[in-house]
mmCIF file of C-alpha atoms in Angstrom:
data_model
loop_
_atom_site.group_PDB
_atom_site.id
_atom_site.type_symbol
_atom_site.label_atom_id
_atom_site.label_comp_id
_atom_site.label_asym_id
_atom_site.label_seq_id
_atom_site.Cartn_x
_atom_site.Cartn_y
_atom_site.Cartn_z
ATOM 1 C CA UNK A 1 -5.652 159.274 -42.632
ATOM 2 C CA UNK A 2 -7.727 157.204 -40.271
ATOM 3 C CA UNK A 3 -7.157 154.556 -42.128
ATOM 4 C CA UNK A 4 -4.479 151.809 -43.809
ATOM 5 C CA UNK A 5 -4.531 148.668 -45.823
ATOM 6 C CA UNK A 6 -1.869 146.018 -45.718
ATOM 7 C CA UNK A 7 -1.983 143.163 -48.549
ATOM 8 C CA UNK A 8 -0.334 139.722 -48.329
ATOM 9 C CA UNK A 9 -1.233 136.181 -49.805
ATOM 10 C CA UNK A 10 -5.087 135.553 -49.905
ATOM 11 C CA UNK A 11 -6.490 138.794 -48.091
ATOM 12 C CA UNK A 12 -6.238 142.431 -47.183
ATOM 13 C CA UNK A 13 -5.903 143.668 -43.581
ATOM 14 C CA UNK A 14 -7.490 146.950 -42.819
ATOM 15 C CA UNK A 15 -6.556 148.923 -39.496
ATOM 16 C CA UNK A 16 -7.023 151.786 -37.739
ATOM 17 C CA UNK A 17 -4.560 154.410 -37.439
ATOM 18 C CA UNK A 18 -5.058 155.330 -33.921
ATOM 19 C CA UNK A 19 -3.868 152.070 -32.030
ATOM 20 C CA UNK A 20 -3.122 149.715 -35.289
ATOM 21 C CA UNK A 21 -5.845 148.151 -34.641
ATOM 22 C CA UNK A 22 -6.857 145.575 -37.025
ATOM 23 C CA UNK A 23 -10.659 146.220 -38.104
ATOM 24 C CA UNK A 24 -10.964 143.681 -40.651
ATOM 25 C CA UNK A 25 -9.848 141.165 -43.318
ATOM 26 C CA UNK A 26 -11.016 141.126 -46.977
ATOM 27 C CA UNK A 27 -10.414 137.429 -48.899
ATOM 28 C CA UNK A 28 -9.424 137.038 -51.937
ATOM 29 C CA UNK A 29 -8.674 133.609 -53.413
ATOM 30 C CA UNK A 30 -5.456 134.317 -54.274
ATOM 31 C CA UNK A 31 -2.407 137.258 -53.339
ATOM 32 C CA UNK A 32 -3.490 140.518 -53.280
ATOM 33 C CA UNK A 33 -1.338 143.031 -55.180
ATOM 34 C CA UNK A 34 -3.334 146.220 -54.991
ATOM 35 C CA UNK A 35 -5.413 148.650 -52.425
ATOM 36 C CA UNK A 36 -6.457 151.761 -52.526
ATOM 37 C CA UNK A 37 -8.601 154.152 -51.069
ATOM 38 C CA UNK A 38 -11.102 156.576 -52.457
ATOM 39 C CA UNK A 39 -10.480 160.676 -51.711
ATOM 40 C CA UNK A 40 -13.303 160.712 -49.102
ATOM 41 C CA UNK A 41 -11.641 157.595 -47.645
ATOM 42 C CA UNK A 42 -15.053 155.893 -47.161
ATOM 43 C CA UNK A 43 -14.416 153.202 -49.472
ATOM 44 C CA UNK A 44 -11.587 151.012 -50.590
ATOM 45 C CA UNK A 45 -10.436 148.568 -53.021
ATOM 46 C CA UNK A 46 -8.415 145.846 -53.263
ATOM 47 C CA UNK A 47 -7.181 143.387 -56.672
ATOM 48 C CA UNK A 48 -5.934 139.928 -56.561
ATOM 49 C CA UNK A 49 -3.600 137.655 -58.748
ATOM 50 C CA UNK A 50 -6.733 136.022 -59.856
ATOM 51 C CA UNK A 51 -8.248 138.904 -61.819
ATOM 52 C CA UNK A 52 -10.530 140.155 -59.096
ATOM 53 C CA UNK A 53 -11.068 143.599 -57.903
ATOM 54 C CA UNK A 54 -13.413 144.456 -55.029
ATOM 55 C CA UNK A 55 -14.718 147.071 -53.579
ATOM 56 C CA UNK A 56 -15.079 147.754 -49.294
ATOM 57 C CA UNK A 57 -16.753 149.880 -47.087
ATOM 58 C CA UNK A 58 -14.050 151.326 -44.951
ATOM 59 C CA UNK A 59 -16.464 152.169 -41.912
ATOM 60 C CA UNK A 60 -18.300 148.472 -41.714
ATOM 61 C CA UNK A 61 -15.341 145.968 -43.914
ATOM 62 C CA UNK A 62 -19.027 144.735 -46.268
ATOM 63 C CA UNK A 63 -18.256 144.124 -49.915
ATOM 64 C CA UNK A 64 -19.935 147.007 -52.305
ATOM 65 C CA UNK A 65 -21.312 145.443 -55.115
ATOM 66 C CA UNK A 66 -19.797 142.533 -56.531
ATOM 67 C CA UNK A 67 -16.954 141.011 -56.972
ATOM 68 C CA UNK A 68 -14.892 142.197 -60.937
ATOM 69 C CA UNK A 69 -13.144 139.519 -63.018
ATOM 70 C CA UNK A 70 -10.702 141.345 -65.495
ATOM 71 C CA UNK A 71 -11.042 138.696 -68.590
ATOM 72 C CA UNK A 72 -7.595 138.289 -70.354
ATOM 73 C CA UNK A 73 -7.784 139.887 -73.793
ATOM 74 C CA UNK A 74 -6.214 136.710 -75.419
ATOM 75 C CA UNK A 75 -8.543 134.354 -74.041
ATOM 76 C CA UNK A 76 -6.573 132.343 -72.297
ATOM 77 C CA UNK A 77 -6.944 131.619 -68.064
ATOM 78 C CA UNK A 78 -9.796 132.819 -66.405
ATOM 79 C CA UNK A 79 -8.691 135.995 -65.511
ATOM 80 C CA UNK A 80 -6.076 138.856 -66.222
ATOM 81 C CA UNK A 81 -3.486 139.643 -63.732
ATOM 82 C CA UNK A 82 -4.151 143.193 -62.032
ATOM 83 C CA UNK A 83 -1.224 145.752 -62.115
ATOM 84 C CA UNK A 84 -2.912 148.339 -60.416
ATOM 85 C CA UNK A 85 -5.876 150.112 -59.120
ATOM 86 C CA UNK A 86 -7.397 153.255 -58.170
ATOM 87 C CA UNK A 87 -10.851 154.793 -57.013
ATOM 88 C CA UNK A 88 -12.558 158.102 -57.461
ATOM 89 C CA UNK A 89 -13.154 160.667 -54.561
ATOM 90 C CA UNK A 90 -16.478 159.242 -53.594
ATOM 91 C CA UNK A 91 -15.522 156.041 -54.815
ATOM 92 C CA UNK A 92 -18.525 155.082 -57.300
ATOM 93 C CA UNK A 93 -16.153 154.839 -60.144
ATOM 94 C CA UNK A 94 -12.920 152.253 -59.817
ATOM 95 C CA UNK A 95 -10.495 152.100 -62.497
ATOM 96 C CA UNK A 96 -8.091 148.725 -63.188
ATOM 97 C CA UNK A 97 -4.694 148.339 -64.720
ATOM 98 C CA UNK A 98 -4.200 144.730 -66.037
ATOM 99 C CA UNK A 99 -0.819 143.214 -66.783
ATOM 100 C CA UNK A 100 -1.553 142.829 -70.192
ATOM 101 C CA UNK A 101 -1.736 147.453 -70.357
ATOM 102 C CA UNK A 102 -5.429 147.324 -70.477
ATOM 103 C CA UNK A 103 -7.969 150.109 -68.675
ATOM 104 C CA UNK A 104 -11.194 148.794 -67.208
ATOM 105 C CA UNK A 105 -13.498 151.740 -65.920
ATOM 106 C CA UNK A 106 -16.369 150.302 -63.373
ATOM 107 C CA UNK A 107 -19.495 152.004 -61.576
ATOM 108 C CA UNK A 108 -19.759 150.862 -57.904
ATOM 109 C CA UNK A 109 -22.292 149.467 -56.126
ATOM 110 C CA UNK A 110 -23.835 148.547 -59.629
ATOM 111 C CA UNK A 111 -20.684 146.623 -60.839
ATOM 112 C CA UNK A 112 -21.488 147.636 -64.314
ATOM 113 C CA UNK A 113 -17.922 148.324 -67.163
ATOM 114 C CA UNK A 114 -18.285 151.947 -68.217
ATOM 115 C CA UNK A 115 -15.484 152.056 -70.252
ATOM 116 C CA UNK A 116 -11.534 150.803 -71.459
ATOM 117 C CA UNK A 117 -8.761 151.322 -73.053
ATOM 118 C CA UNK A 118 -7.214 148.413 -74.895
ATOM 119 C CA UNK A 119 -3.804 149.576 -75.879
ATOM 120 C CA UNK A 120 -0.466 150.430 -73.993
ATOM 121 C CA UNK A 121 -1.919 151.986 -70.613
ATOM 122 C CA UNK A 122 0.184 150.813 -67.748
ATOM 123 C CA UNK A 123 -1.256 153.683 -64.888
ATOM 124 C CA UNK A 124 -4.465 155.674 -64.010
ATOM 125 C CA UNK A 125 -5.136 158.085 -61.623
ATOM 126 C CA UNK A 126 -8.423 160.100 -60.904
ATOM 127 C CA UNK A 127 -7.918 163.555 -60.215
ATOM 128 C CA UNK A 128 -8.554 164.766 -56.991
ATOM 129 C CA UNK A 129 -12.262 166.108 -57.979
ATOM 130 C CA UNK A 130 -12.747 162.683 -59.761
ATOM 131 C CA UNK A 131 -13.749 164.588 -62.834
ATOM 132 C CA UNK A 132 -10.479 163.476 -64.759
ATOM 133 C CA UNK A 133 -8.456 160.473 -65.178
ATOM 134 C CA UNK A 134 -4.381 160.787 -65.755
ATOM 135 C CA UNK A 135 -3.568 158.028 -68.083
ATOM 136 C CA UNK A 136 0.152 156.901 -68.974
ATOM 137 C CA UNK A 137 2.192 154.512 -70.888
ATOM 138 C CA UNK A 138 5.219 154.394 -73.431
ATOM 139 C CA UNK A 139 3.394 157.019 -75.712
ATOM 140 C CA UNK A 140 2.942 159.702 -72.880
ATOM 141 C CA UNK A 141 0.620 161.036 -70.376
ATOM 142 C CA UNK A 142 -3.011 161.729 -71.194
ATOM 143 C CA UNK A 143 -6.053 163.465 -69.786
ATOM 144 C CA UNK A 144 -9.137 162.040 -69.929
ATOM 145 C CA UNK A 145 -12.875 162.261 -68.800
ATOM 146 C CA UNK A 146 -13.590 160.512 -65.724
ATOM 147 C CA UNK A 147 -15.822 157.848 -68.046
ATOM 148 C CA UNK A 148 -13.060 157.295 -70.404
ATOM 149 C CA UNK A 149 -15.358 158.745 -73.102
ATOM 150 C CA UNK A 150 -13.251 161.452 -74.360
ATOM 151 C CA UNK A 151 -9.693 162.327 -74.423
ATOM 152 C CA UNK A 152 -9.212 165.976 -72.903
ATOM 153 C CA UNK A 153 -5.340 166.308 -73.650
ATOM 154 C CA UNK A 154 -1.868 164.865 -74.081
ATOM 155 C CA UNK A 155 1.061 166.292 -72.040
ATOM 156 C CA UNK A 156 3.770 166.702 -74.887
ATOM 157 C CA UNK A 157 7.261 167.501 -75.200
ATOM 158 C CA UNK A 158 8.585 170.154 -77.634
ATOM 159 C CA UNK A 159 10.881 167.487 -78.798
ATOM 160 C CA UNK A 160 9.811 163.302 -78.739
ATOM 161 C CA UNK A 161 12.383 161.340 -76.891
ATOM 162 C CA UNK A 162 11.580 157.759 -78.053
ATOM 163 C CA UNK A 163 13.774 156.103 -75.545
ATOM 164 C CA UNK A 164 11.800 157.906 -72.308
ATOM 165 C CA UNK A 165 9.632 155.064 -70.807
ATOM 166 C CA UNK A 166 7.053 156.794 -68.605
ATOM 167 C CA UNK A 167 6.495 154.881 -65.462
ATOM 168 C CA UNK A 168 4.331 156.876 -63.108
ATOM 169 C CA UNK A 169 2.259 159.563 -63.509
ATOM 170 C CA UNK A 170 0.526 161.526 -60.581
ATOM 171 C CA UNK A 171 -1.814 164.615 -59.812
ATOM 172 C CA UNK A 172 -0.618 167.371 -56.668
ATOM 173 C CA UNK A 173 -2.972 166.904 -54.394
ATOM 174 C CA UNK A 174 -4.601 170.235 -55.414
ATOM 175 C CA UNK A 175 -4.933 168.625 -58.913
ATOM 176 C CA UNK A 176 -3.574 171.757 -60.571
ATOM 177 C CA UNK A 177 -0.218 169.826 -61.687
ATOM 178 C CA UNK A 178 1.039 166.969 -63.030
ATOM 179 C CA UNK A 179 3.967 164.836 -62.274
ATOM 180 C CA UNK A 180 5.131 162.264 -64.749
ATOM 181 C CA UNK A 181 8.869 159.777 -63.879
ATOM 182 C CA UNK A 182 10.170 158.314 -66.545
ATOM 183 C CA UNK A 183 13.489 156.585 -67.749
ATOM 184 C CA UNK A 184 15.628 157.281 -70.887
ATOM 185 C CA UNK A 185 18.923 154.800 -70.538
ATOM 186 C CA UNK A 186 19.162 154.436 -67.021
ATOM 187 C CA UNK A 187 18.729 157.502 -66.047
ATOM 188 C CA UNK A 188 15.545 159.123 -64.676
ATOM 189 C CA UNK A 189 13.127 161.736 -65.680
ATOM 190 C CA UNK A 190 10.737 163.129 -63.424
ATOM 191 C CA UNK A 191 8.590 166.209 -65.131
ATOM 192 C CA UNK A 192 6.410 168.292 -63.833
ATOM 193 C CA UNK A 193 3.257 169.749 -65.819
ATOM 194 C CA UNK A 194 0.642 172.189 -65.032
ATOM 195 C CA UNK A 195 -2.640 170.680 -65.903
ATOM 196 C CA UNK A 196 -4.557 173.539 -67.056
ATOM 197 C CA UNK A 197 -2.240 174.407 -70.053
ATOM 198 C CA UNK A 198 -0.833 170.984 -70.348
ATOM 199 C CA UNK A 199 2.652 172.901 -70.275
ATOM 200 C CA UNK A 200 5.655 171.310 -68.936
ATOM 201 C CA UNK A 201 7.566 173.727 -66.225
ATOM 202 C CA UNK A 202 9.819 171.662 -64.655
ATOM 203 C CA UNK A 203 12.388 168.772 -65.318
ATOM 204 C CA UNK A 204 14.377 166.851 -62.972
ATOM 205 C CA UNK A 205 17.110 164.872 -63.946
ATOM 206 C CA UNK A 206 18.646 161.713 -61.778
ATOM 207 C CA UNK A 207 21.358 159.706 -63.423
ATOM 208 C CA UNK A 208 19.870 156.652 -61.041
ATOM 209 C CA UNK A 209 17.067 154.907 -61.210
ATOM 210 C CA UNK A 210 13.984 156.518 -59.550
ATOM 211 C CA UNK A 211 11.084 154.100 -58.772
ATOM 212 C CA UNK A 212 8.804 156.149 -57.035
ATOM 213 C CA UNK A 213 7.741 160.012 -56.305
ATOM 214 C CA UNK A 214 5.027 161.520 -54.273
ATOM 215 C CA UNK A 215 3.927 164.937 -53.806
ATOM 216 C CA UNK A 216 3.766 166.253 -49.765
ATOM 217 C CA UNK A 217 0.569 167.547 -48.211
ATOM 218 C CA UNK A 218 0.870 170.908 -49.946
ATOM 219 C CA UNK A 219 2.093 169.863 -53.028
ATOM 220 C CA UNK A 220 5.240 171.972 -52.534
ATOM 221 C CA UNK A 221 7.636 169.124 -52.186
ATOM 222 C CA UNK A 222 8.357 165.816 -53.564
ATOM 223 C CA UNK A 223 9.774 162.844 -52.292
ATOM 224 C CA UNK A 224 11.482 160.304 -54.061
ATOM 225 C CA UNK A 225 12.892 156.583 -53.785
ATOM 226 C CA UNK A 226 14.863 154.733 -55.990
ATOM 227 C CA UNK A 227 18.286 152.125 -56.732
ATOM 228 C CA UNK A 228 20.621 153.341 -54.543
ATOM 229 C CA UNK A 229 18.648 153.062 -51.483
ATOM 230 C CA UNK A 230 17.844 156.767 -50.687
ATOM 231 C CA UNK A 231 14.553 158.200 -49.988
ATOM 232 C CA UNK A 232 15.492 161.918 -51.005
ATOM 233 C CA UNK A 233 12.862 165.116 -50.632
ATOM 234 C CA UNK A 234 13.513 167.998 -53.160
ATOM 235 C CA UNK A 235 13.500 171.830 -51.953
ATOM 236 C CA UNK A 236 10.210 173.896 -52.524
ATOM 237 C CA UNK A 237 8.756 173.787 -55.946
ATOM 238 C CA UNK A 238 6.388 175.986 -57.535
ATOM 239 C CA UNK A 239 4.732 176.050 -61.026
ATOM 240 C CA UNK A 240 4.610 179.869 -62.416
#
């Protein structure tokens, strides 16, 4: 991209790929945890310890819209902490993960809530059309409509493993499959699903901890980090 976003305590840094140049710095009043961009890369956003979430234009660093404050669902503080973020491919719709497992679903510029989830979400994802939204937590992965509205599907296995703690779940960059990591007693889990059929195809097994995958370019390959201090890239993969 043309673009990257570095976070550190109080503000964002946005440069320029070409040169690292810095283009800009985005406040917040306290650390910033999260960035990310939207598909078209013409807009990002970033979320603070404070509760806030903002969205940027990439091209001029100007705020779009306002400024979102993630209440805690308890009541207490002024704000929920934000776990993580992620925007749509033209970025007019931002979705936030609180600490507390909550889904917030905001238009941009308008600033308006479209929609939540309340219970046990700990990631989102838009799909790469932004006409979906990947949504995990201990329960599984689920498909849903890009307003939360309406659930589409659940990826499911043939037989529940109640000690499998889903941590990540991703779309290939093509958005035909899914990728879902998990861990079941130390050891680590990483499925892949085709998103169509909602079929699982693939399972990769790790007796370490994996913290992160990512798909390449393609969506061929995927790379993975975890405990032991290896980034490791599997051979081709292909769902049939």
């Amino acid at each position: 991209g043309r673009h990257f976003v570095t976070t550190s305590d109080r503000e964002a840094q946005l440069y320029a790929t070409e040169g690292l140049r810095l283009l800009g710095r985005m406040e917040h009043g306290r650390p910033v945890w999260s960035a990310a961009f939207s598909g078209d890369s013409r807009r990002f956003a970033t979320a603070s310890s404070d509760g806030y979430a903002r969205v940027w234009d990439t091209e001029t660093g100007d705020a779009v819209g306002d400024a979102l404050l993630h209440q805690r669902a308890d009541g207490l503080g002024s704000g929920d902490q934000i776990a993580s973020i992620d925007l749509d491919r033209t970025g007019s719709h931002l979705v936030v993960i609180t600490l507390q497992n909550e889904a917030w679903l905001w238009e941009i510029p308008s600033s308006k809530q479209i929609g939540e989830r309340k219970l046990g979400v700990k990631t989102a994802k838009f799909s790469p059309d932004g006409q979906r939204l990947l949504l995990s937590g201990n329960s599984g992965a689920e498909l849903w409509d890009s307003e939360l509205k309406q659930r589409i599907a659940g990826f499911e296995r043939e037989t529940w493993q109640p000690k499998l703690v889903l941590h990540q779940a991703i779309f290939s960059p093509d958005g035909n499959k899914v990728l879902t990591l998990g861990y079941d007693d130390g050891a680590t889990e990483i499925e892949l699903w085709d998103a169509a059929t909602y079929q699982r195809r693939i399972v990769i097994r790790d007796p370490s901890r994996v913290h992160w995958v990512v798909f390449n370019g393609d969506g061929s390959r995927l790379a993975t980090a975890g405990d032991d201090d290896q980034a490791r890239e599997t051979d081709e993969i292909e769902v049939v």
